[in-house]
PDB file of N, CA and C in Angstrom:
ATOM      1  N   UNK I  21     -33.325  -5.535  13.077  1.00 77.00           N
ATOM      2  CA  UNK I  21     -31.978  -5.661  13.566  1.00 77.00           C
ATOM      3  C   UNK I  21     -31.660  -4.426  14.391  1.00 77.00           C
ATOM      4  N   UNK I  22     -30.954  -4.669  15.488  1.00 84.00           N
ATOM      5  CA  UNK I  22     -30.512  -3.559  16.322  1.00 84.00           C
ATOM      6  C   UNK I  22     -29.141  -3.880  16.907  1.00 84.00           C
ATOM      7  N   UNK I  23     -28.445  -2.854  17.277  1.00 88.00           N
ATOM      8  CA  UNK I  23     -27.127  -3.002  17.874  1.00 88.00           C
ATOM      9  C   UNK I  23     -27.290  -3.256  19.368  1.00 88.00           C
ATOM     10  N   UNK I  24     -26.500  -4.200  19.891  1.00 90.00           N
ATOM     11  CA  UNK I  24     -26.515  -4.510  21.324  1.00 90.00           C
ATOM     12  C   UNK I  24     -25.085  -4.544  21.844  1.00 90.00           C
ATOM     13  N   UNK I  25     -24.947  -4.263  23.139  1.00 89.00           N
ATOM     14  CA  UNK I  25     -23.614  -4.349  23.743  1.00 89.00           C
ATOM     15  C   UNK I  25     -23.620  -5.151  25.041  1.00 89.00           C
ATOM     16  N   UNK I  26     -24.817  -5.603  25.467  1.00 90.00           N
ATOM     17  CA  UNK I  26     -24.907  -6.391  26.699  1.00 90.00           C
ATOM     18  C   UNK I  26     -26.157  -7.259  26.671  1.00 90.00           C
ATOM     19  N   UNK I  27     -26.213  -8.224  27.559  1.00 88.00           N
ATOM     20  CA  UNK I  27     -27.400  -9.073  27.673  1.00 88.00           C
ATOM     21  C   UNK I  27     -28.612  -8.253  28.105  1.00 88.00           C
ATOM     22  N   UNK I  28     -28.389  -7.209  28.889  1.00 90.00           N
ATOM     23  CA  UNK I  28     -29.482  -6.325  29.303  1.00 90.00           C
ATOM     24  C   UNK I  28     -30.102  -5.641  28.092  1.00 90.00           C
ATOM     25  N   UNK I  29     -29.280  -5.244  27.133  1.00 91.00           N
ATOM     26  CA  UNK I  29     -29.786  -4.625  25.900  1.00 91.00           C
ATOM     27  C   UNK I  29     -30.799  -5.525  25.198  1.00 91.00           C
ATOM     28  N   UNK I  30     -30.533  -6.828  25.203  1.00 90.00           N
ATOM     29  CA  UNK I  30     -31.411  -7.768  24.504  1.00 90.00           C
ATOM     30  C   UNK I  30     -32.803  -7.737  25.102  1.00 90.00           C
ATOM     31  N   UNK I  31     -32.897  -7.851  26.419  1.00 90.00           N
ATOM     32  CA  UNK I  31     -34.209  -7.822  27.076  1.00 90.00           C
ATOM     33  C   UNK I  31     -34.881  -6.472  26.874  1.00 90.00           C
ATOM     34  N   UNK I  32     -34.137  -5.395  27.064  1.00 92.00           N
ATOM     35  CA  UNK I  32     -34.716  -4.056  26.918  1.00 92.00           C
ATOM     36  C   UNK I  32     -35.261  -3.829  25.509  1.00 92.00           C
ATOM     37  N   UNK I  33     -34.482  -4.160  24.497  1.00 91.00           N
ATOM     38  CA  UNK I  33     -34.898  -3.906  23.117  1.00 91.00           C
ATOM     39  C   UNK I  33     -36.013  -4.851  22.682  1.00 91.00           C
ATOM     40  N   UNK I  34     -35.997  -6.083  23.173  1.00 89.00           N
ATOM     41  CA  UNK I  34     -37.086  -7.014  22.875  1.00 89.00           C
ATOM     42  C   UNK I  34     -38.380  -6.533  23.515  1.00 89.00           C
ATOM     43  N   UNK I  35     -38.302  -6.076  24.760  1.00 89.00           N
ATOM     44  CA  UNK I  35     -39.491  -5.550  25.445  1.00 89.00           C
ATOM     45  C   UNK I  35     -40.081  -4.351  24.701  1.00 89.00           C
ATOM     46  N   UNK I  36     -39.218  -3.450  24.249  1.00 90.00           N
ATOM     47  CA  UNK I  36     -39.686  -2.264  23.507  1.00 90.00           C
ATOM     48  C   UNK I  36     -40.389  -2.697  22.222  1.00 90.00           C
ATOM     49  N   UNK I  37     -39.781  -3.608  21.479  1.00 87.00           N
ATOM     50  CA  UNK I  37     -40.372  -4.061  20.221  1.00 87.00           C
ATOM     51  C   UNK I  37     -41.727  -4.724  20.456  1.00 87.00           C
ATOM     52  N   UNK I  38     -41.828  -5.557  21.471  1.00 84.00           N
ATOM     53  CA  UNK I  38     -43.071  -6.304  21.711  1.00 84.00           C
ATOM     54  C   UNK I  38     -44.195  -5.428  22.275  1.00 84.00           C
ATOM     55  N   UNK I  39     -43.907  -4.192  22.584  1.00 90.00           N
ATOM     56  CA  UNK I  39     -44.971  -3.250  22.961  1.00 90.00           C
ATOM     57  C   UNK I  39     -45.765  -2.797  21.737  1.00 90.00           C
ATOM     58  N   UNK I  40     -45.168  -2.939  20.563  1.00 91.00           N
ATOM     59  CA  UNK I  40     -45.863  -2.595  19.331  1.00 91.00           C
ATOM     60  C   UNK I  40     -47.027  -3.565  19.161  1.00 91.00           C
ATOM     61  N   UNK I  41     -48.202  -3.031  18.917  1.00 90.00           N
ATOM     62  CA  UNK I  41     -49.419  -3.837  18.858  1.00 90.00           C
ATOM     63  C   UNK I  41     -49.348  -4.934  17.788  1.00 90.00           C
ATOM     64  N   UNK I  42     -48.851  -4.619  16.624  1.00 88.00           N
ATOM     65  CA  UNK I  42     -48.773  -5.613  15.542  1.00 88.00           C
ATOM     66  C   UNK I  42     -47.759  -6.701  15.866  1.00 88.00           C
ATOM     67  N   UNK I  43     -46.610  -6.313  16.396  1.00 88.00           N
ATOM     68  CA  UNK I  43     -45.580  -7.301  16.748  1.00 88.00           C
ATOM     69  C   UNK I  43     -46.096  -8.214  17.857  1.00 88.00           C
ATOM     70  N   UNK I  44     -46.794  -7.649  18.811  1.00 86.00           N
ATOM     71  CA  UNK I  44     -47.340  -8.444  19.918  1.00 86.00           C
ATOM     72  C   UNK I  44     -48.330  -9.497  19.419  1.00 86.00           C
ATOM     73  N   UNK I  45     -48.996  -9.235  18.284  1.00 87.00           N
ATOM     74  CA  UNK I  45     -49.967 -10.172  17.719  1.00 87.00           C
ATOM     75  C   UNK I  45     -49.322 -11.247  16.838  1.00 87.00           C
ATOM     76  N   UNK I  46     -48.035 -11.162  16.599  1.00 86.00           N
ATOM     77  CA  UNK I  46     -47.364 -12.105  15.698  1.00 86.00           C
ATOM     78  C   UNK I  46     -47.485 -13.531  16.227  1.00 86.00           C
ATOM     79  N   UNK I  47     -47.558 -14.463  15.299  1.00 84.00           N
ATOM     80  CA  UNK I  47     -47.593 -15.871  15.658  1.00 84.00           C
ATOM     81  C   UNK I  47     -46.293 -16.261  16.341  1.00 84.00           C
ATOM     82  N   UNK I  48     -45.188 -15.732  15.864  1.00 86.00           N
ATOM     83  CA  UNK I  48     -43.898 -15.971  16.521  1.00 86.00           C
ATOM     84  C   UNK I  48     -42.978 -14.771  16.312  1.00 86.00           C
ATOM     85  N   UNK I  49     -42.140 -14.547  17.316  1.00 89.00           N
ATOM     86  CA  UNK I  49     -41.088 -13.530  17.262  1.00 89.00           C
ATOM     87  C   UNK I  49     -39.775 -14.265  17.553  1.00 89.00           C
ATOM     88  N   UNK I  50     -39.197 -14.796  16.498  1.00 91.00           N
ATOM     89  CA  UNK I  50     -37.964 -15.563  16.602  1.00 91.00           C
ATOM     90  C   UNK I  50     -36.796 -14.594  16.694  1.00 91.00           C
ATOM     91  N   UNK I  51     -35.813 -14.935  17.540  1.00 92.00           N
ATOM     92  CA  UNK I  51     -34.674 -14.023  17.655  1.00 92.00           C
ATOM     93  C   UNK I  51     -33.361 -14.770  17.730  1.00 92.00           C
ATOM     94  N   UNK I  52     -32.316 -14.039  17.395  1.00 95.00           N
ATOM     95  CA  UNK I  52     -30.953 -14.526  17.562  1.00 95.00           C
ATOM     96  C   UNK I  52     -30.076 -13.318  17.848  1.00 95.00           C
ATOM     97  N   UNK I  53     -29.034 -13.567  18.623  1.00 96.00           N
ATOM     98  CA  UNK I  53     -28.089 -12.488  18.899  1.00 96.00           C
ATOM     99  C   UNK I  53     -26.678 -13.011  19.031  1.00 96.00           C
ATOM    100  N   UNK I  54     -25.742 -12.099  18.800  1.00 96.00           N
ATOM    101  CA  UNK I  54     -24.318 -12.359  19.014  1.00 96.00           C
ATOM    102  C   UNK I  54     -23.711 -11.079  19.564  1.00 96.00           C
ATOM    103  N   UNK I  55     -22.944 -11.233  20.641  1.00 95.00           N
ATOM    104  CA  UNK I  55     -22.235 -10.072  21.176  1.00 95.00           C
ATOM    105  C   UNK I  55     -20.908 -10.504  21.759  1.00 95.00           C
ATOM    106  N   UNK I  56     -20.021  -9.546  21.893  1.00 94.00           N
ATOM    107  CA  UNK I  56     -18.692  -9.808  22.448  1.00 94.00           C
ATOM    108  C   UNK I  56     -18.632  -9.218  23.848  1.00 94.00           C
ATOM    109  N   UNK I  57     -18.220 -10.047  24.807  1.00 90.00           N
ATOM    110  CA  UNK I  57     -18.087  -9.586  26.186  1.00 90.00           C
ATOM    111  C   UNK I  57     -16.824  -8.736  26.320  1.00 90.00           C
ATOM    112  N   UNK I  58     -16.707  -7.981  27.424  1.00 90.00           N
ATOM    113  CA  UNK I  58     -15.480  -7.213  27.650  1.00 90.00           C
ATOM    114  C   UNK I  58     -14.223  -8.095  27.659  1.00 90.00           C
ATOM    115  N   UNK I  59     -14.391  -9.384  28.004  1.00 92.00           N
ATOM    116  CA  UNK I  59     -13.258 -10.317  28.012  1.00 92.00           C
ATOM    117  C   UNK I  59     -12.953 -10.868  26.615  1.00 92.00           C
ATOM    118  N   UNK I  60     -13.751 -10.476  25.617  1.00 93.00           N
ATOM    119  CA  UNK I  60     -13.520 -10.904  24.249  1.00 93.00           C
ATOM    120  C   UNK I  60     -14.246 -12.183  23.858  1.00 93.00           C
ATOM    121  N   UNK I  61     -15.044 -12.729  24.747  1.00 94.00           N
ATOM    122  CA  UNK I  61     -15.802 -13.951  24.469  1.00 94.00           C
ATOM    123  C   UNK I  61     -17.043 -13.622  23.632  1.00 94.00           C
ATOM    124  N   UNK I  62     -17.321 -14.442  22.639  1.00 96.00           N
ATOM    125  CA  UNK I  62     -18.533 -14.285  21.840  1.00 96.00           C
ATOM    126  C   UNK I  62     -19.664 -15.040  22.533  1.00 96.00           C
ATOM    127  N   UNK I  63     -20.747 -14.321  22.812  1.00 96.00           N
ATOM    128  CA  UNK I  63     -21.949 -14.917  23.393  1.00 96.00           C
ATOM    129  C   UNK I  63     -23.012 -14.894  22.311  1.00 96.00           C
ATOM    130  N   UNK I  64     -23.613 -16.040  22.063  1.00 97.00           N
ATOM    131  CA  UNK I  64     -24.636 -16.122  21.030  1.00 97.00           C
ATOM    132  C   UNK I  64     -25.739 -17.070  21.473  1.00 97.00           C
ATOM    133  N   UNK I  65     -26.951 -16.766  21.027  1.00 96.00           N
ATOM    134  CA  UNK I  65     -28.095 -17.574  21.406  1.00 96.00           C
ATOM    135  C   UNK I  65     -29.222 -17.308  20.419  1.00 96.00           C
ATOM    136  N   UNK I  66     -30.143 -18.259  20.341  1.00 96.00           N
ATOM    137  CA  UNK I  66     -31.346 -18.066  19.538  1.00 96.00           C
ATOM    138  C   UNK I  66     -32.546 -18.602  20.299  1.00 96.00           C
ATOM    139  N   UNK I  67     -33.718 -18.095  19.946  1.00 93.00           N
ATOM    140  CA  UNK I  67     -34.988 -18.560  20.488  1.00 93.00           C
ATOM    141  C   UNK I  67     -35.965 -18.678  19.327  1.00 93.00           C
ATOM    142  N   UNK I  68     -36.594 -19.850  19.196  1.00 89.00           N
ATOM    143  CA  UNK I  68     -37.503 -20.107  18.082  1.00 89.00           C
ATOM    144  C   UNK I  68     -38.914 -19.558  18.293  1.00 89.00           C
ATOM    145  N   UNK I  69     -39.335 -19.392  19.518  1.00 85.00           N
ATOM    146  CA  UNK I  69     -40.687 -18.918  19.834  1.00 85.00           C
ATOM    147  C   UNK I  69     -41.754 -19.718  19.077  1.00 85.00           C
ATOM    148  N   UNK I  70     -41.595 -21.041  19.070  1.00 82.00           N
ATOM    149  CA  UNK I  70     -42.595 -21.907  18.455  1.00 82.00           C
ATOM    150  C   UNK I  70     -42.416 -22.144  16.967  1.00 82.00           C
ATOM    151  N   UNK I  71     -41.498 -21.458  16.318  1.00 82.00           N
ATOM    152  CA  UNK I  71     -41.253 -21.628  14.880  1.00 82.00           C
ATOM    153  C   UNK I  71     -39.960 -22.433  14.720  1.00 82.00           C
ATOM    154  N   UNK I  72     -40.071 -23.725  14.962  1.00 83.00           N
ATOM    155  CA  UNK I  72     -38.934 -24.631  15.085  1.00 83.00           C
ATOM    156  C   UNK I  72     -37.900 -24.473  13.964  1.00 83.00           C
ATOM    157  N   UNK I  73     -36.671 -24.240  14.380  1.00 85.00           N
ATOM    158  CA  UNK I  73     -35.550 -24.157  13.454  1.00 85.00           C
ATOM    159  C   UNK I  73     -35.227 -22.776  12.930  1.00 85.00           C
ATOM    160  N   UNK I  74     -36.151 -21.846  13.071  1.00 88.00           N
ATOM    161  CA  UNK I  74     -35.946 -20.521  12.485  1.00 88.00           C
ATOM    162  C   UNK I  74     -34.858 -19.737  13.214  1.00 88.00           C
ATOM    163  N   UNK I  75     -34.871 -19.763  14.537  1.00 92.00           N
ATOM    164  CA  UNK I  75     -33.853 -19.039  15.295  1.00 92.00           C
ATOM    165  C   UNK I  75     -32.453 -19.531  14.985  1.00 92.00           C
ATOM    166  N   UNK I  76     -32.321 -20.844  14.862  1.00 93.00           N
ATOM    167  CA  UNK I  76     -31.020 -21.428  14.534  1.00 93.00           C
ATOM    168  C   UNK I  76     -30.543 -20.954  13.170  1.00 93.00           C
ATOM    169  N   UNK I  77     -31.465 -20.886  12.200  1.00 91.00           N
ATOM    170  CA  UNK I  77     -31.103 -20.407  10.861  1.00 91.00           C
ATOM    171  C   UNK I  77     -30.654 -18.941  10.899  1.00 91.00           C
ATOM    172  N   UNK I  78     -31.352 -18.125  11.688  1.00 93.00           N
ATOM    173  CA  UNK I  78     -30.954 -16.717  11.810  1.00 93.00           C
ATOM    174  C   UNK I  78     -29.543 -16.632  12.390  1.00 93.00           C
ATOM    175  N   UNK I  79     -29.283 -17.403  13.440  1.00 96.00           N
ATOM    176  CA  UNK I  79     -27.958 -17.386  14.064  1.00 96.00           C
ATOM    177  C   UNK I  79     -26.889 -17.845  13.069  1.00 96.00           C
ATOM    178  N   UNK I  80     -27.166 -18.864  12.290  1.00 95.00           N
ATOM    179  CA  UNK I  80     -26.191 -19.334  11.301  1.00 95.00           C
ATOM    180  C   UNK I  80     -25.852 -18.247  10.290  1.00 95.00           C
ATOM    181  N   UNK I  81     -26.845 -17.504   9.852  1.00 93.00           N
ATOM    182  CA  UNK I  81     -26.604 -16.396   8.920  1.00 93.00           C
ATOM    183  C   UNK I  81     -25.733 -15.335   9.588  1.00 93.00           C
ATOM    184  N   UNK I  82     -26.024 -15.052  10.846  1.00 94.00           N
ATOM    185  CA  UNK I  82     -25.227 -14.067  11.584  1.00 94.00           C
ATOM    186  C   UNK I  82     -23.783 -14.537  11.718  1.00 94.00           C
ATOM    187  N   UNK I  83     -23.583 -15.818  12.007  1.00 96.00           N
ATOM    188  CA  UNK I  83     -22.231 -16.374  12.135  1.00 96.00           C
ATOM    189  C   UNK I  83     -21.477 -16.277  10.816  1.00 96.00           C
ATOM    190  N   UNK I  84     -22.133 -16.652   9.713  1.00 94.00           N
ATOM    191  CA  UNK I  84     -21.496 -16.610   8.394  1.00 94.00           C
ATOM    192  C   UNK I  84     -21.092 -15.190   7.995  1.00 94.00           C
ATOM    193  N   UNK I  85     -21.853 -14.203   8.482  1.00 93.00           N
ATOM    194  CA  UNK I  85     -21.577 -12.808   8.160  1.00 93.00           C
ATOM    195  C   UNK I  85     -20.801 -12.093   9.259  1.00 93.00           C
ATOM    196  N   UNK I  86     -20.352 -12.862  10.251  1.00 94.00           N
ATOM    197  CA  UNK I  86     -19.574 -12.328  11.373  1.00 94.00           C
ATOM    198  C   UNK I  86     -20.257 -11.123  12.024  1.00 94.00           C
ATOM    199  N   UNK I  87     -21.569 -11.215  12.183  1.00 94.00           N
ATOM    200  CA  UNK I  87     -22.322 -10.147  12.849  1.00 94.00           C
ATOM    201  C   UNK I  87     -22.084 -10.228  14.357  1.00 94.00           C
ATOM    202  N   UNK I  88     -21.520  -9.182  14.910  1.00 95.00           N
ATOM    203  CA  UNK I  88     -21.236  -9.113  16.345  1.00 95.00           C
ATOM    204  C   UNK I  88     -21.950  -7.876  16.884  1.00 95.00           C
ATOM    205  N   UNK I  89     -22.458  -7.972  18.122  1.00 94.00           N
ATOM    206  CA  UNK I  89     -23.158  -6.833  18.716  1.00 94.00           C
ATOM    207  C   UNK I  89     -24.495  -6.585  18.039  1.00 94.00           C
ATOM    208  N   UNK I  90     -25.141  -7.685  17.628  1.00 94.00           N
ATOM    209  CA  UNK I  90     -26.359  -7.583  16.837  1.00 94.00           C
ATOM    210  C   UNK I  90     -27.456  -8.483  17.385  1.00 94.00           C
ATOM    211  N   UNK I  91     -28.669  -7.945  17.414  1.00 95.00           N
ATOM    212  CA  UNK I  91     -29.879  -8.685  17.757  1.00 95.00           C
ATOM    213  C   UNK I  91     -30.812  -8.607  16.553  1.00 95.00           C
ATOM    214  N   UNK I  92     -31.289  -9.767  16.098  1.00 93.00           N
ATOM    215  CA  UNK I  92     -32.248  -9.809  14.997  1.00 93.00           C
ATOM    216  C   UNK I  92     -33.495 -10.528  15.486  1.00 93.00           C
ATOM    217  N   UNK I  93     -34.633  -9.897  15.280  1.00 91.00           N
ATOM    218  CA  UNK I  93     -35.921 -10.499  15.609  1.00 91.00           C
ATOM    219  C   UNK I  93     -36.719 -10.589  14.315  1.00 91.00           C
ATOM    220  N   UNK I  94     -37.187 -11.787  14.033  1.00 88.00           N
ATOM    221  CA  UNK I  94     -37.972 -12.038  12.819  1.00 88.00           C
ATOM    222  C   UNK I  94     -39.375 -12.455  13.250  1.00 88.00           C
ATOM    223  N   UNK I  95     -40.356 -11.623  12.940  1.00 86.00           N
ATOM    224  CA  UNK I  95     -41.749 -11.893  13.319  1.00 86.00           C
ATOM    225  C   UNK I  95     -42.505 -12.450  12.125  1.00 86.00           C
ATOM    226  N   UNK I  96     -43.436 -13.348  12.427  1.00 81.00           N
ATOM    227  CA  UNK I  96     -44.303 -13.814  11.345  1.00 81.00           C
ATOM    228  C   UNK I  96     -45.697 -14.072  11.892  1.00 81.00           C
ATOM    229  N   UNK I  97     -46.647 -13.914  10.989  1.00 81.00           N
ATOM    230  CA  UNK I  97     -48.056 -14.058  11.334  1.00 81.00           C
ATOM    231  C   UNK I  97     -48.610 -15.252  10.570  1.00 81.00           C
ATOM    232  N   UNK I  98     -49.446 -16.045  11.243  1.00 75.00           N
ATOM    233  CA  UNK I  98     -50.066 -17.208  10.596  1.00 75.00           C
ATOM    234  C   UNK I  98     -50.867 -16.748   9.384  1.00 75.00           C
ATOM    235  N   UNK I  99     -50.891 -17.594   8.381  1.00 70.00           N
ATOM    236  CA  UNK I  99     -51.582 -17.226   7.145  1.00 70.00           C
ATOM    237  C   UNK I  99     -52.846 -18.061   6.957  1.00 70.00           C
ATOM    238  N   UNK I 100     -53.702 -18.067   7.937  1.00 68.00           N
ATOM    239  CA  UNK I 100     -54.977 -18.768   7.815  1.00 68.00           C
ATOM    240  C   UNK I 100     -54.875 -20.279   7.916  1.00 68.00           C
ATOM    241  N   UNK I 101     -53.837 -20.772   8.570  1.00 62.00           N
ATOM    242  CA  UNK I 101     -53.687 -22.205   8.762  1.00 62.00           C
ATOM    243  C   UNK I 101     -52.994 -22.935   7.630  1.00 62.00           C
ATOM    244  N   UNK I 102     -52.630 -22.222   6.561  1.00 67.00           N
ATOM    245  CA  UNK I 102     -51.924 -22.853   5.450  1.00 67.00           C
ATOM    246  C   UNK I 102     -50.434 -22.886   5.765  1.00 67.00           C
ATOM    247  N   UNK I 103     -49.857 -24.058   5.685  1.00 65.00           N
ATOM    248  CA  UNK I 103     -48.427 -24.206   5.949  1.00 65.00           C
ATOM    249  C   UNK I 103     -47.626 -23.704   4.757  1.00 65.00           C
ATOM    250  N   UNK I 104     -46.623 -22.882   5.028  1.00 66.00           N
ATOM    251  CA  UNK I 104     -45.738 -22.431   3.947  1.00 66.00           C
ATOM    252  C   UNK I 104     -44.529 -23.353   3.826  1.00 66.00           C
ATOM    253  N   UNK I 105     -44.440 -24.312   4.745  1.00 70.00           N
ATOM    254  CA  UNK I 105     -43.374 -25.311   4.690  1.00 70.00           C
ATOM    255  C   UNK I 105     -41.990 -24.692   4.674  1.00 70.00           C
ATOM    256  N   UNK I 106     -41.089 -25.273   3.888  1.00 73.00           N
ATOM    257  CA  UNK I 106     -39.706 -24.786   3.879  1.00 73.00           C
ATOM    258  C   UNK I 106     -39.546 -23.387   3.293  1.00 73.00           C
ATOM    259  N   UNK I 107     -40.568 -22.879   2.613  1.00 75.00           N
ATOM    260  CA  UNK I 107     -40.482 -21.513   2.078  1.00 75.00           C
ATOM    261  C   UNK I 107     -40.287 -20.483   3.189  1.00 75.00           C
ATOM    262  N   UNK I 108     -40.725 -20.823   4.408  1.00 74.00           N
ATOM    263  CA  UNK I 108     -40.560 -19.871   5.507  1.00 74.00           C
ATOM    264  C   UNK I 108     -39.083 -19.595   5.771  1.00 74.00           C
ATOM    265  N   UNK I 109     -38.227 -20.602   5.563  1.00 78.00           N
ATOM    266  CA  UNK I 109     -36.788 -20.402   5.763  1.00 78.00           C
ATOM    267  C   UNK I 109     -36.218 -19.479   4.686  1.00 78.00           C
ATOM    268  N   UNK I 110     -36.687 -19.630   3.461  1.00 78.00           N
ATOM    269  CA  UNK I 110     -36.220 -18.747   2.378  1.00 78.00           C
ATOM    270  C   UNK I 110     -36.634 -17.308   2.651  1.00 78.00           C
ATOM    271  N   UNK I 111     -37.894 -17.129   3.044  1.00 78.00           N
ATOM    272  CA  UNK I 111     -38.393 -15.779   3.347  1.00 78.00           C
ATOM    273  C   UNK I 111     -37.624 -15.163   4.507  1.00 78.00           C
ATOM    274  N   UNK I 112     -37.410 -15.953   5.562  1.00 79.00           N
ATOM    275  CA  UNK I 112     -36.679 -15.464   6.733  1.00 79.00           C
ATOM    276  C   UNK I 112     -35.245 -15.108   6.348  1.00 79.00           C
ATOM    277  N   UNK I 113     -34.593 -15.987   5.592  1.00 81.00           N
ATOM    278  CA  UNK I 113     -33.217 -15.722   5.176  1.00 81.00           C
ATOM    279  C   UNK I 113     -33.115 -14.420   4.394  1.00 81.00           C
ATOM    280  N   UNK I 114     -34.043 -14.239   3.451  1.00 82.00           N
ATOM    281  CA  UNK I 114     -34.023 -13.025   2.635  1.00 82.00           C
ATOM    282  C   UNK I 114     -34.210 -11.773   3.502  1.00 82.00           C
ATOM    283  N   UNK I 115     -35.133 -11.847   4.461  1.00 81.00           N
ATOM    284  CA  UNK I 115     -35.364 -10.701   5.354  1.00 81.00           C
ATOM    285  C   UNK I 115     -34.138 -10.414   6.216  1.00 81.00           C
ATOM    286  N   UNK I 116     -33.532 -11.460   6.764  1.00 84.00           N
ATOM    287  CA  UNK I 116     -32.352 -11.274   7.619  1.00 84.00           C
ATOM    288  C   UNK I 116     -31.218 -10.671   6.818  1.00 84.00           C
ATOM    289  N   UNK I 117     -30.974 -11.189   5.626  1.00 85.00           N
ATOM    290  CA  UNK I 117     -29.903 -10.632   4.804  1.00 85.00           C
ATOM    291  C   UNK I 117     -30.183  -9.188   4.412  1.00 85.00           C
ATOM    292  N   UNK I 118     -31.437  -8.847   4.178  1.00 84.00           N
ATOM    293  CA  UNK I 118     -31.802  -7.464   3.842  1.00 84.00           C
ATOM    294  C   UNK I 118     -31.455  -6.494   4.973  1.00 84.00           C
ATOM    295  N   UNK I 119     -31.697  -6.892   6.211  1.00 84.00           N
ATOM    296  CA  UNK I 119     -31.436  -5.963   7.324  1.00 84.00           C
ATOM    297  C   UNK I 119     -29.967  -5.918   7.725  1.00 84.00           C
ATOM    298  N   UNK I 120     -29.218  -6.943   7.347  1.00 78.00           N
ATOM    299  CA  UNK I 120     -27.802  -6.947   7.697  1.00 78.00           C
ATOM    300  C   UNK I 120     -27.034  -6.085   6.710  1.00 78.00           C
TER     301      UNK I 120
END
């Protein structure tokens, strides 16, 4: 999780994170963000990066906790082809709540 104040911050901070060798190797780097524009409008978006539904879940947690000016990126690595199924949402939720 990191603090953001503009759409430019999102790209800059995502680029910095993905320079990390381990993060770059992740199977997916799902993200969600929420920020308030100078006009007071809330801008929010998520990207699943191939992990269908995960970005939306992160955004929902952020909405429920009224997280504003926040970018959360959740990375995960494949576990040898074994599907973790719905447990991935529990793990992601726990990680997101821990960083918030």
